mmCIF file of C-alpha atoms and ligand atoms in Angstrom:
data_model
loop_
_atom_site.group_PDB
_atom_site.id
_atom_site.type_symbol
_atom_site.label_atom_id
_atom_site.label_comp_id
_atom_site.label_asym_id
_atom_site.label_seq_id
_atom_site.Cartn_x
_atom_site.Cartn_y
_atom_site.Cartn_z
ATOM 1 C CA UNK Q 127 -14.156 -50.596 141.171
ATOM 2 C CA UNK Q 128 -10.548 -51.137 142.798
ATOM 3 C CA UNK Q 129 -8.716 -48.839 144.739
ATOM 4 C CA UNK Q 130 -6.332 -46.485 143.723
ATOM 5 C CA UNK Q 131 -3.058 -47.707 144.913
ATOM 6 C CA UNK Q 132 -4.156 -51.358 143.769
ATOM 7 C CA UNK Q 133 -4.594 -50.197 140.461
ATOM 8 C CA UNK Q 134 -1.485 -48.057 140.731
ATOM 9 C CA UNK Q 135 0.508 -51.625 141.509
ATOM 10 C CA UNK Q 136 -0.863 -54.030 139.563
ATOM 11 C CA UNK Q 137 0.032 -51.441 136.368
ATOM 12 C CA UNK Q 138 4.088 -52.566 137.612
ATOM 13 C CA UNK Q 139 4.461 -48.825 138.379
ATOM 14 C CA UNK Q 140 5.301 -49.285 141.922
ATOM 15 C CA UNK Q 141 5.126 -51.526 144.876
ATOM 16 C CA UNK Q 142 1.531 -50.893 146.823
ATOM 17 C CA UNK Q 143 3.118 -48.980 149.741
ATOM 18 C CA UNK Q 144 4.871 -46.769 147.359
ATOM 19 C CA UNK Q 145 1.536 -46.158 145.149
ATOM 20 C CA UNK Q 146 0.113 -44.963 149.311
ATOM 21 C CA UNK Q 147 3.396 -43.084 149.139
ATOM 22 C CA UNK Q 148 3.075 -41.624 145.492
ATOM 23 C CA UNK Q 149 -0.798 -40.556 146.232
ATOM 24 C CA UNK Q 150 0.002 -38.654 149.896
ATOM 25 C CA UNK Q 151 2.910 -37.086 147.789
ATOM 26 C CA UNK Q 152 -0.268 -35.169 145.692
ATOM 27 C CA UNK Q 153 1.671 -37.091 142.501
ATOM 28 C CA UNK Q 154 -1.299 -39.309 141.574
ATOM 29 C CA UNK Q 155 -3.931 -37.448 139.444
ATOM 30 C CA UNK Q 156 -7.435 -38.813 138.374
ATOM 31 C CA UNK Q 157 -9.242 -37.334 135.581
ATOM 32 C CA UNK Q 158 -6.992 -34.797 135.699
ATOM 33 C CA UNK Q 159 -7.645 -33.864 139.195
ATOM 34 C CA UNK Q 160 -4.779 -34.538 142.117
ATOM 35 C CA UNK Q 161 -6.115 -37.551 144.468
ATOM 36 C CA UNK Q 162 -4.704 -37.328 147.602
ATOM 37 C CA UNK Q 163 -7.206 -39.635 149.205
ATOM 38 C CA UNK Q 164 -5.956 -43.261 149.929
ATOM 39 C CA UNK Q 165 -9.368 -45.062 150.010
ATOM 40 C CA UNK Q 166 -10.692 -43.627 146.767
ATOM 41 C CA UNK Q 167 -11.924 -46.134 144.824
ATOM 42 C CA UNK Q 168 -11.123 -46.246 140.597
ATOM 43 C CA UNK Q 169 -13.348 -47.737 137.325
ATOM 44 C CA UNK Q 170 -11.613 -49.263 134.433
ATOM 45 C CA UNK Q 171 -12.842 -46.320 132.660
ATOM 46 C CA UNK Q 172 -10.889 -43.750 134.934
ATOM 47 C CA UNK Q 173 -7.627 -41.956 133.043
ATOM 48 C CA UNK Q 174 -4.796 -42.441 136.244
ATOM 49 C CA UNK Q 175 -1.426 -40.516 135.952
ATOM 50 C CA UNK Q 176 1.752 -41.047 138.488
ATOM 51 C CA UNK Q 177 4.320 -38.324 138.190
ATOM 52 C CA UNK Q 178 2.599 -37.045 135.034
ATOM 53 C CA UNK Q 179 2.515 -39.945 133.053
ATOM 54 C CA UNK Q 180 -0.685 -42.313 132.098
ATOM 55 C CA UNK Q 181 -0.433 -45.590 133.450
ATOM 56 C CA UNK Q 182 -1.682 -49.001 131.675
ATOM 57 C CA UNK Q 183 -4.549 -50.815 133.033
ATOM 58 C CA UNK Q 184 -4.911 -53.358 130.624
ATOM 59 C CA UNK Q 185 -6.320 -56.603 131.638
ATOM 60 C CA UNK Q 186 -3.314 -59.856 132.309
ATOM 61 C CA UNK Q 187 -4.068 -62.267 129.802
ATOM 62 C CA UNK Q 188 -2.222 -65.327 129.597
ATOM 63 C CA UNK Q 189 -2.306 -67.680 126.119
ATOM 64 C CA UNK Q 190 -0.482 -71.118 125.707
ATOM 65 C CA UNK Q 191 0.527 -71.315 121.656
ATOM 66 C CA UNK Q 192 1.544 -74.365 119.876
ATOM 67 C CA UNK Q 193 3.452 -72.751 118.005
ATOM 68 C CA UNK Q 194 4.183 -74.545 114.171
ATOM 69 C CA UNK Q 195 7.912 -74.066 112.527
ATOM 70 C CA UNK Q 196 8.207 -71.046 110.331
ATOM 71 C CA UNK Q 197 7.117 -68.637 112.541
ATOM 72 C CA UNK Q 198 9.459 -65.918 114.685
ATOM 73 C CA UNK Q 199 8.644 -65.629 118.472
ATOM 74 C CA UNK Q 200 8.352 -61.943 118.387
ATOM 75 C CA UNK Q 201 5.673 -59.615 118.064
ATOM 76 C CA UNK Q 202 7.133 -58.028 114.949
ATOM 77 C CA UNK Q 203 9.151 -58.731 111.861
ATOM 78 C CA UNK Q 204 11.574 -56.682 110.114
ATOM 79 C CA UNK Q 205 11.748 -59.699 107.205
ATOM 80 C CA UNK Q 206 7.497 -59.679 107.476
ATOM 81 C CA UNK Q 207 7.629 -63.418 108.392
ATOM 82 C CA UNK Q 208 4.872 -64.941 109.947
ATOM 83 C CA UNK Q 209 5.222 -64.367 114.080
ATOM 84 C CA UNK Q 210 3.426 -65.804 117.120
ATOM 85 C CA UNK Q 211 1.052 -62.946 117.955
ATOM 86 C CA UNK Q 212 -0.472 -63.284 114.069
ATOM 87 C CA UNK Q 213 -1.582 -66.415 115.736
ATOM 88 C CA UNK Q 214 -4.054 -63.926 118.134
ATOM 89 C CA UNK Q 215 -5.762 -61.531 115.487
ATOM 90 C CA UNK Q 216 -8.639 -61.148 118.025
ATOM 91 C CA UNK Q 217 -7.027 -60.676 121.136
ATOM 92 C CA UNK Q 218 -6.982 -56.503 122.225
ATOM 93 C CA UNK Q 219 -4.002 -56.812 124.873
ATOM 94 C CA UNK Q 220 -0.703 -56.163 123.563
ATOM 95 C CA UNK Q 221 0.898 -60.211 124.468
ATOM 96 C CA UNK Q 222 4.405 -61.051 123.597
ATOM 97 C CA UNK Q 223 5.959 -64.074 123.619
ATOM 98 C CA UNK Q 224 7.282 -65.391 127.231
ATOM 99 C CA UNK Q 225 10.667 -66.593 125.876
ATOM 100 C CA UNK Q 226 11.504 -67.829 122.232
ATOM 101 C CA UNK Q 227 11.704 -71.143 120.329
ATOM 102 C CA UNK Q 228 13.657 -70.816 117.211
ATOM 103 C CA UNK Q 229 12.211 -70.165 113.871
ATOM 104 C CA UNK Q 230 12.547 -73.838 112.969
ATOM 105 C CA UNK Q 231 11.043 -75.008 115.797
ATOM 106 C CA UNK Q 232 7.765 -76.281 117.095
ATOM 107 C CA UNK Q 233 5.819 -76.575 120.136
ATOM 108 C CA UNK Q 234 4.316 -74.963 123.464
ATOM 109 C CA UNK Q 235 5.383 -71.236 123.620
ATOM 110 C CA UNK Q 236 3.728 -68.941 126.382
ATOM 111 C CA UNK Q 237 2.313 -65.299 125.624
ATOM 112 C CA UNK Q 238 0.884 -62.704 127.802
ATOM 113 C CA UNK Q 239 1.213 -58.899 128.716
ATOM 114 C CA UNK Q 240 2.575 -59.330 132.072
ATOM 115 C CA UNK Q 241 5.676 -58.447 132.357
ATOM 116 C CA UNK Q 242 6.429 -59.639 135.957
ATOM 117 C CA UNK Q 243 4.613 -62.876 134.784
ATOM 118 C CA UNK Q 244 7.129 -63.329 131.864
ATOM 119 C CA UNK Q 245 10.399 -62.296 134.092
ATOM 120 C CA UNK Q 246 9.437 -64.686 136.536
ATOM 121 C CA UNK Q 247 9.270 -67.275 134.117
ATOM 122 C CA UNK Q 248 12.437 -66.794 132.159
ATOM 123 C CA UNK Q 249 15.039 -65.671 134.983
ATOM 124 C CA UNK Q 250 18.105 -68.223 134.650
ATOM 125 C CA UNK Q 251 17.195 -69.262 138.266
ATOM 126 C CA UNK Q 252 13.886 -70.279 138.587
ATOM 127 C CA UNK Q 253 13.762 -73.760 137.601
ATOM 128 C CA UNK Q 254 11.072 -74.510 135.331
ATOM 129 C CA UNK Q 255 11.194 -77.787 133.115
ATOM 130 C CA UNK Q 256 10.864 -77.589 129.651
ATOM 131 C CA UNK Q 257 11.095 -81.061 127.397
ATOM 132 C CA UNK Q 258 11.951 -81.243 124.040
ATOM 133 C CA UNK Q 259 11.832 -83.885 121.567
ATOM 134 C CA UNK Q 260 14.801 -84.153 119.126
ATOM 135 C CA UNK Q 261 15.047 -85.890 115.896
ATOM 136 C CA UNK Q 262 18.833 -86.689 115.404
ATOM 137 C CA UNK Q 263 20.845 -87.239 112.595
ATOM 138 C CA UNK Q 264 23.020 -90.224 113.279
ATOM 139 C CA UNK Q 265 22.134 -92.661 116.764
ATOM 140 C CA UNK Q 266 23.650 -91.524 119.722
ATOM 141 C CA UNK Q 267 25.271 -94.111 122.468
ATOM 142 C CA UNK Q 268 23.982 -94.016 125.815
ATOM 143 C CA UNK Q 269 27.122 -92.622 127.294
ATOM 144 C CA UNK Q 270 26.978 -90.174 124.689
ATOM 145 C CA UNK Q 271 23.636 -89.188 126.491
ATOM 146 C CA UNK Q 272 24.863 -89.273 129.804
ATOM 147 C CA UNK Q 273 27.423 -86.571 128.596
ATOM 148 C CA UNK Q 274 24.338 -84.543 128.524
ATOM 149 C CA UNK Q 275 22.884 -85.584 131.916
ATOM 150 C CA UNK Q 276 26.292 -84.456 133.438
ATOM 151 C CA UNK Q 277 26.188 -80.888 131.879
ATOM 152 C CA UNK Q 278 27.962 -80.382 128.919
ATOM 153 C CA UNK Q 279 30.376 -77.826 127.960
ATOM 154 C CA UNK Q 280 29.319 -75.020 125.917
ATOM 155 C CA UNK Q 281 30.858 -71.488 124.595
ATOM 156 C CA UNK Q 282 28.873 -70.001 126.550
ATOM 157 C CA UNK Q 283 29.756 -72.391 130.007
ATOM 158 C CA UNK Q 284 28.566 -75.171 130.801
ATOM 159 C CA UNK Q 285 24.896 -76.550 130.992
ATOM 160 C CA UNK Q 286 23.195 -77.713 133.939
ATOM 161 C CA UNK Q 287 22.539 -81.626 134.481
ATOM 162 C CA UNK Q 288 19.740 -82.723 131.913
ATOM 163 C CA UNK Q 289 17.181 -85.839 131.612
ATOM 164 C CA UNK Q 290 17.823 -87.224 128.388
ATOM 165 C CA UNK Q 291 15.727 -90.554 126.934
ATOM 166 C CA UNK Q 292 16.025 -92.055 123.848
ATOM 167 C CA UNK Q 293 12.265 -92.549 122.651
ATOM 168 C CA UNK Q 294 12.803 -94.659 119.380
ATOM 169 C CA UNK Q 295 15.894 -95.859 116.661
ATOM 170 C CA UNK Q 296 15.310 -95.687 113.279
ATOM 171 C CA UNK Q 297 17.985 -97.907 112.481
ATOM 172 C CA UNK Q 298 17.861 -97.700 108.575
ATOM 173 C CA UNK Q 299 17.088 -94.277 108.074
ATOM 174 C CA UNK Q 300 20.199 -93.549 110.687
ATOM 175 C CA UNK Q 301 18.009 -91.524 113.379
ATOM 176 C CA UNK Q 302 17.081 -91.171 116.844
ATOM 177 C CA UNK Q 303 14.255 -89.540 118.560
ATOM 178 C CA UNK Q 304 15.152 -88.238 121.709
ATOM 179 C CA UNK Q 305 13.545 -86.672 124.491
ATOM 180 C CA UNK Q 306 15.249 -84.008 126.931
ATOM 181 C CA UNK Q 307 14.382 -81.822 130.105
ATOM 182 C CA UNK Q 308 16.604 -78.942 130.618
ATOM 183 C CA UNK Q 309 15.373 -75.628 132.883
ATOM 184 C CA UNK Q 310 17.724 -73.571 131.324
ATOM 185 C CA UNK Q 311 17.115 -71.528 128.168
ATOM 186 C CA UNK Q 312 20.146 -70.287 126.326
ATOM 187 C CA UNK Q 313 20.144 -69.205 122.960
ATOM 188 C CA UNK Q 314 19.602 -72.421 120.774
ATOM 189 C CA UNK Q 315 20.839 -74.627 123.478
ATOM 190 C CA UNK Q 316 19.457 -77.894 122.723
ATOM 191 C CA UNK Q 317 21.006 -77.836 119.408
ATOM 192 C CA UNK Q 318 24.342 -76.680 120.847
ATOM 193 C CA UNK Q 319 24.103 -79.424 123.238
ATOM 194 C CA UNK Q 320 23.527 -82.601 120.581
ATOM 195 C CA UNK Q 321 26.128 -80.938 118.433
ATOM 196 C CA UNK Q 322 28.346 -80.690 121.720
ATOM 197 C CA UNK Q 323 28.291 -84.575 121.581
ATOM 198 C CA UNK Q 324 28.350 -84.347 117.526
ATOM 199 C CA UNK Q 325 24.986 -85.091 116.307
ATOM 200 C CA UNK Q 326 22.650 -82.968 114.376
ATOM 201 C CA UNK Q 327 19.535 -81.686 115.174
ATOM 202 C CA UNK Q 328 17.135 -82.441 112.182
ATOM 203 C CA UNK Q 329 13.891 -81.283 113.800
ATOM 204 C CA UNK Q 330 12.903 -79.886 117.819
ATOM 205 C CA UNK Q 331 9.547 -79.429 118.988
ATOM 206 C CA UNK Q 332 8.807 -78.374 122.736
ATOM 207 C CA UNK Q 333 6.556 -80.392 124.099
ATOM 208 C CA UNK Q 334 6.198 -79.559 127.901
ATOM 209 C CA UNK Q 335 6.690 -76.284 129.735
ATOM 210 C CA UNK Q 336 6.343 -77.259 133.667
ATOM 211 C CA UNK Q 337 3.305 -78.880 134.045
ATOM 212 C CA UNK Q 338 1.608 -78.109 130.660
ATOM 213 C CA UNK Q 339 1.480 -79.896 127.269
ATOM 214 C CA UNK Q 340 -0.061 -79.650 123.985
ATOM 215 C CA UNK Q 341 -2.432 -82.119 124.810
ATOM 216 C CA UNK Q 342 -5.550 -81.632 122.667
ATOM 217 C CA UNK Q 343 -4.330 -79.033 120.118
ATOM 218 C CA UNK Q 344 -2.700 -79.330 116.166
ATOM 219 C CA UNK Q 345 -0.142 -76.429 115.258
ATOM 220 C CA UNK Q 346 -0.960 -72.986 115.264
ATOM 221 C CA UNK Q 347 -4.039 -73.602 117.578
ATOM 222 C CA UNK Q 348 -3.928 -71.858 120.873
ATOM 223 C CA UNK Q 349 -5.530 -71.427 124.443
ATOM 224 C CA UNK Q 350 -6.266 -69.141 127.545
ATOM 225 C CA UNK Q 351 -4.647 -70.279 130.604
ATOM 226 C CA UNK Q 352 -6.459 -71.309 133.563
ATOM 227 C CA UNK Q 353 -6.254 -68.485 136.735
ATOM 228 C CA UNK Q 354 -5.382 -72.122 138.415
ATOM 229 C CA UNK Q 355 -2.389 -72.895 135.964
ATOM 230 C CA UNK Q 356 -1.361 -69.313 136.566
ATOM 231 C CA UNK Q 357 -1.353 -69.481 139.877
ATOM 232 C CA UNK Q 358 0.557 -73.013 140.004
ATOM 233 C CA UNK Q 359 3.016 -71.177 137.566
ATOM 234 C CA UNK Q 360 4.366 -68.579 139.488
ATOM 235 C CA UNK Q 361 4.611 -70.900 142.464
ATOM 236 C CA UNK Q 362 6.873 -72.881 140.947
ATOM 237 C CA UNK Q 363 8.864 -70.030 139.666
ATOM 238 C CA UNK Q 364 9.107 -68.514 142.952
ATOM 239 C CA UNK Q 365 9.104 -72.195 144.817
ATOM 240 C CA UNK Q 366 10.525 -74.867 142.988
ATOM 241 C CA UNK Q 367 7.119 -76.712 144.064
ATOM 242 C CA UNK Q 368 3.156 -76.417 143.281
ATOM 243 C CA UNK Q 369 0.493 -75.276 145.271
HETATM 244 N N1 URA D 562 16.762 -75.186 122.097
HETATM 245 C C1 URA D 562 17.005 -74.958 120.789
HETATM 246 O O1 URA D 562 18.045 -75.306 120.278
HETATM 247 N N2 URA D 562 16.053 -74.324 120.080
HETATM 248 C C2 URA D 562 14.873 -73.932 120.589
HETATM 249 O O2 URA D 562 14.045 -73.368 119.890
HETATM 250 C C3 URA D 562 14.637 -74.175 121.947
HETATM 251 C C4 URA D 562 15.599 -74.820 122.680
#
């Protein structure tokens, strides 16, 4: 049993002084009756309305996805292509992805059904790390790199300062594996940045997302998030630092 105006805030309705507000106001109903009472205290069962309307009480889940290449981060499919949630057939909470990798590529991709969660996570100016690992056609000079670690131009402005590595040369075959942390996440932007400094992007997989990695799982396989990870999440969001 919670109470009422807990309920009312963790449902994203309203902050929990306004849910106090919103119940004195004779706007909050349970079961159909008006609850004017602040202390009264609600089961998961209970049907709650605000202003008339049914609010959502569905549990915050929170899923780390490696996520293979062919598959849309979406929760739907107007071309019926494979997409991330098919990877969650027994889950009951309605999860979408937290952000998107491209269709062509691989790696750690975040899902849950909190909203504030996923906003937190994805606003331009929170800085969380992500790292990629690029195969490249062609072999890219060093202060080709650095181009990259000054911020690059794009046609969309210009990217913030990234950590780039080169991890291996595959001198005959003409290709590079490189590894790069940006905290940005524009629309295909680590392909617009090696094609910024003219190489091609044969294959990206995401390998880190703050402090997590795939460690342990294959493609397609997934897991629940610790309440600790979640926690050290949104501090970072919010902080720039863990707990
Ligand atoms: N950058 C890209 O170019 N593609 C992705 O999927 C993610 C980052």
């Amino acid at each position: 049993m919670e109470r009422l105006q807990k309920v009312i805030a963790h449902a994203g309705v309203a902050s929990r002084r306004k849910a106090e507000e919103l119940i004195l106001e004779g706007k909050v109903k349970v079961n159909g009756k008006t609850e004017k009472e602040l202390g009264t205290k609600v089961s998961g069962s209970d049907k709650i309305e605000v202003n008339g309307i049914q609010i959502e009480r569905e549990n915050k889940v929170y899923y780390l996805l490696y996520k293979p290449r062919g598959v849309i981060s979406a929760v739907t499919d107007d071309k019926d292509r494979k997409v991330v949630t098919d990877f969650f057939p027994h889950i009951q909470e309605r999860i979408y992805p937290v952000g998107r990798l491209d269709y062509d590529t691989s790696g750690l991709i975040l899902l849950t059904n909190d909203g504030e969660f996923a906003n937190l996570l994805t606003h331009p100016s929170y800085n969380i790390d992500k790292t990629y690992v690029a195969r490249l056609k062609g072999i890219p000079p060093k202060f080709k790199l650095n181009e990259l670690e000054k911020g690059i131009m794009l046609e969309d402005g210009k990217t913030a300062p990234a950590k780039v590595k080169t991890l291996k040369i595959e001198k005959k075959q003409d290709k590079a594996i490189v590894e790069i942390t940006i905290h940005e996440g524009r629309n295909r932007q680590v392909k617009r940045m090696f094609e910024a400094i003219g190489y091609q992007v044969q294959k990206l997989k995401r390998e880190r997302f703050a402090f997590l990695d795939l460690h342990g799982l294959n493609a397609g396989d997934s897991r629940e998030l610790t309440p600790h990870e979640v926690k050290q999440l949104r501090a970072l969001a919010e902080t720039g630092n863990l707990l």
